[in-house]
Amino acid sequence: VQLQASGGGLVQAGGSLRLSCAASGRTFSSYVMGWFRQAPGKEREFVAAISWSGGSTYYADSVKGRFTISRDNAKDTVYLQMNSLKPEDTAVYYCAAEYSLYDLQLQEQDEYDYWGQGTLVTVSS
């Protein structure tokens, strides 16, 4: 599956952005999806994940209550709605996909085989 992330940009602290990740090439509804991010000088970290039905989601503590992951299987797209953005949310955001027989969510990077190219989010103070 090929992944194309978009929607990044520059936003002031307290603002919102919605990231999109469009998938192509395989049956999107059979893939669990995740968002990860990598801030300058730091390792890539988990942000959020969603099962292939959308019925199960999981968030990093740092974004819980501010970010929402969702998916539209008819459009082969997963979204990350980011509200109340903070300067520490500045990072390159990556979407990831993994085929799964089970309707679950995955939080570890090495559980995902497919990655998008990343989209930069910059939050100014």
mmCIF file of C-alpha atoms in Angstrom:
data_model
loop_
_atom_site.group_PDB
_atom_site.id
_atom_site.type_symbol
_atom_site.label_atom_id
_atom_site.label_comp_id
_atom_site.label_asym_id
_atom_site.label_seq_id
_atom_site.Cartn_x
_atom_site.Cartn_y
_atom_site.Cartn_z
ATOM 1 C CA VAL A 1 0.000 0.000 0.000
ATOM 2 C CA GLN A 2 1.234 3.513 -0.797
ATOM 3 C CA LEU A 3 0.588 6.346 1.638
ATOM 4 C CA GLN A 4 0.512 10.092 0.961
ATOM 5 C CA ALA A 5 0.323 12.411 3.956
ATOM 6 C CA SER A 6 -0.779 16.029 3.643
ATOM 7 C CA GLY A 7 -2.193 18.909 5.637
ATOM 8 C CA GLY A 8 0.832 20.102 7.551
ATOM 9 C CA GLY A 9 1.722 23.738 7.886
ATOM 10 C CA LEU A 10 2.444 26.619 10.220
ATOM 11 C CA VAL A 11 -0.082 27.394 12.946
ATOM 12 C CA GLN A 12 -0.078 29.452 16.111
ATOM 13 C CA ALA A 13 -0.265 27.833 19.513
ATOM 14 C CA GLY A 14 -3.868 27.032 20.363
ATOM 15 C CA GLY A 15 -4.782 26.561 16.732
ATOM 16 C CA SER A 16 -5.906 23.511 14.797
ATOM 17 C CA LEU A 17 -4.833 21.479 11.800
ATOM 18 C CA ARG A 18 -6.185 18.370 10.144
ATOM 19 C CA LEU A 19 -3.752 15.935 8.594
ATOM 20 C CA SER A 20 -4.829 13.489 5.921
ATOM 21 C CA CYS A 21 -3.221 10.296 4.735
ATOM 22 C CA ALA A 22 -4.490 8.858 1.461
ATOM 23 C CA ALA A 23 -3.810 5.199 0.750
ATOM 24 C CA SER A 24 -3.674 3.416 -2.566
ATOM 25 C CA GLY A 25 -2.811 0.036 -3.925
ATOM 26 C CA ARG A 26 -4.500 -2.354 -1.531
ATOM 27 C CA THR A 27 -7.747 -2.867 0.347
ATOM 28 C CA PHE A 28 -7.534 0.018 2.781
ATOM 29 C CA SER A 29 -10.233 -1.355 5.044
ATOM 30 C CA SER A 30 -7.967 -4.323 5.915
ATOM 31 C CA TYR A 31 -5.219 -2.087 7.279
ATOM 32 C CA VAL A 32 -4.803 -0.720 10.742
ATOM 33 C CA MET A 33 -3.462 2.828 10.618
ATOM 34 C CA GLY A 34 -1.273 4.942 12.818
ATOM 35 C CA TRP A 35 0.238 8.399 13.095
ATOM 36 C CA PHE A 36 3.734 8.981 14.405
ATOM 37 C CA ARG A 37 5.852 12.109 14.686
ATOM 38 C CA GLN A 38 9.476 13.077 14.841
ATOM 39 C CA ALA A 39 10.535 16.365 16.360
ATOM 40 C CA PRO A 40 13.912 17.932 15.523
ATOM 41 C CA GLY A 41 16.687 16.081 17.323
ATOM 42 C CA LYS A 42 14.333 13.480 18.751
ATOM 43 C CA GLU A 43 13.322 9.953 17.927
ATOM 44 C CA ARG A 44 10.100 9.199 16.148
ATOM 45 C CA GLU A 45 7.233 8.584 18.567
ATOM 46 C CA PHE A 46 3.730 7.188 18.518
ATOM 47 C CA VAL A 47 0.820 9.637 18.310
ATOM 48 C CA ALA A 48 -2.387 7.738 17.570
ATOM 49 C CA ALA A 49 -3.719 4.537 16.038
ATOM 50 C CA ILE A 50 -7.020 3.257 14.718
ATOM 51 C CA SER A 51 -8.369 -0.177 13.908
ATOM 52 C CA TRP A 52 -9.576 -1.008 10.415
ATOM 53 C CA SER A 53 -13.230 -0.593 11.371
ATOM 54 C CA GLY A 54 -12.520 2.670 13.178
ATOM 55 C CA GLY A 55 -14.099 1.237 16.278
ATOM 56 C CA SER A 56 -10.904 1.188 18.329
ATOM 57 C CA THR A 57 -8.496 4.056 18.798
ATOM 58 C CA TYR A 58 -5.497 4.699 20.997
ATOM 59 C CA TYR A 59 -3.557 7.873 21.785
ATOM 60 C CA ALA A 60 -0.275 8.882 23.301
ATOM 61 C CA ASP A 61 -0.778 10.585 26.645
ATOM 62 C CA SER A 62 0.746 13.776 25.264
ATOM 63 C CA VAL A 63 -2.063 14.246 22.723
ATOM 64 C CA LYS A 64 -5.015 12.619 24.463
ATOM 65 C CA GLY A 65 -7.992 14.964 24.551
ATOM 66 C CA ARG A 66 -6.512 17.254 21.877
ATOM 67 C CA PHE A 67 -6.035 14.987 18.856
ATOM 68 C CA THR A 68 -8.570 12.730 17.170
ATOM 69 C CA ILE A 69 -7.779 9.985 14.691
ATOM 70 C CA SER A 70 -10.481 8.862 12.282
ATOM 71 C CA ARG A 71 -10.785 7.097 8.961
ATOM 72 C CA ASP A 72 -13.062 7.010 5.956
ATOM 73 C CA ASN A 73 -12.745 3.602 4.337
ATOM 74 C CA ALA A 74 -14.832 4.728 1.367
ATOM 75 C CA LYS A 75 -12.179 7.374 0.628
ATOM 76 C CA ASP A 76 -9.158 5.243 1.634
ATOM 77 C CA THR A 77 -8.088 8.017 3.959
ATOM 78 C CA VAL A 78 -7.120 8.376 7.602
ATOM 79 C CA TYR A 79 -7.210 11.734 9.376
ATOM 80 C CA LEU A 80 -5.608 13.307 12.390
ATOM 81 C CA GLN A 81 -7.530 16.275 13.749
ATOM 82 C CA MET A 82 -5.193 18.301 15.963
ATOM 83 C CA ASN A 83 -6.663 20.920 18.273
ATOM 84 C CA SER A 84 -5.161 23.112 20.977
ATOM 85 C CA LEU A 85 -1.774 22.770 19.347
ATOM 86 C CA LYS A 86 1.328 23.474 21.397
ATOM 87 C CA PRO A 87 4.860 24.381 20.285
ATOM 88 C CA GLU A 88 5.972 20.939 21.470
ATOM 89 C CA ASP A 89 3.708 19.393 18.824
ATOM 90 C CA THR A 90 6.107 20.714 16.174
ATOM 91 C CA ALA A 91 7.347 17.711 14.209
ATOM 92 C CA VAL A 92 7.213 15.827 10.960
ATOM 93 C CA TYR A 93 4.099 13.667 11.117
ATOM 94 C CA TYR A 94 4.060 10.269 9.441
ATOM 95 C CA CYS A 95 1.182 7.958 8.723
ATOM 96 C CA ALA A 96 1.712 4.215 8.772
ATOM 97 C CA ALA A 97 -0.272 1.147 7.759
ATOM 98 C CA GLU A 98 -0.233 -2.517 8.579
ATOM 99 C CA TYR A 99 -2.370 -5.332 7.232
ATOM 100 C CA SER A 100 -4.242 -7.120 9.987
ATOM 101 C CA LEU A 101 -6.685 -9.997 10.221
ATOM 102 C CA TYR A 102 -7.940 -8.517 13.455
ATOM 103 C CA ASP A 103 -9.749 -5.258 14.162
ATOM 104 C CA LEU A 104 -7.205 -3.813 16.550
ATOM 105 C CA GLN A 105 -4.852 -0.861 16.857
ATOM 106 C CA LEU A 106 -1.054 -0.960 16.926
ATOM 107 C CA GLN A 107 1.207 1.390 18.854
ATOM 108 C CA GLU A 108 4.721 0.197 18.070
ATOM 109 C CA GLN A 109 6.639 1.492 15.062
ATOM 110 C CA ASP A 110 8.078 -1.892 14.191
ATOM 111 C CA GLU A 111 4.574 -3.308 13.863
ATOM 112 C CA TYR A 112 3.976 -1.190 10.762
ATOM 113 C CA ASP A 113 5.339 -2.144 7.352
ATOM 114 C CA TYR A 114 4.133 0.802 5.284
ATOM 115 C CA TRP A 115 4.975 4.465 5.812
ATOM 116 C CA GLY A 116 4.091 7.750 4.186
ATOM 117 C CA GLN A 117 6.612 10.479 3.407
ATOM 118 C CA GLY A 118 5.742 12.779 6.298
ATOM 119 C CA THR A 119 4.209 16.225 6.556
ATOM 120 C CA LEU A 120 5.694 19.041 8.621
ATOM 121 C CA VAL A 121 3.680 20.689 11.370
ATOM 122 C CA THR A 122 5.132 23.818 12.927
ATOM 123 C CA VAL A 123 3.443 25.405 15.936
ATOM 124 C CA SER A 124 4.598 28.903 16.814
ATOM 125 C CA SER A 125 4.354 30.315 20.323
#
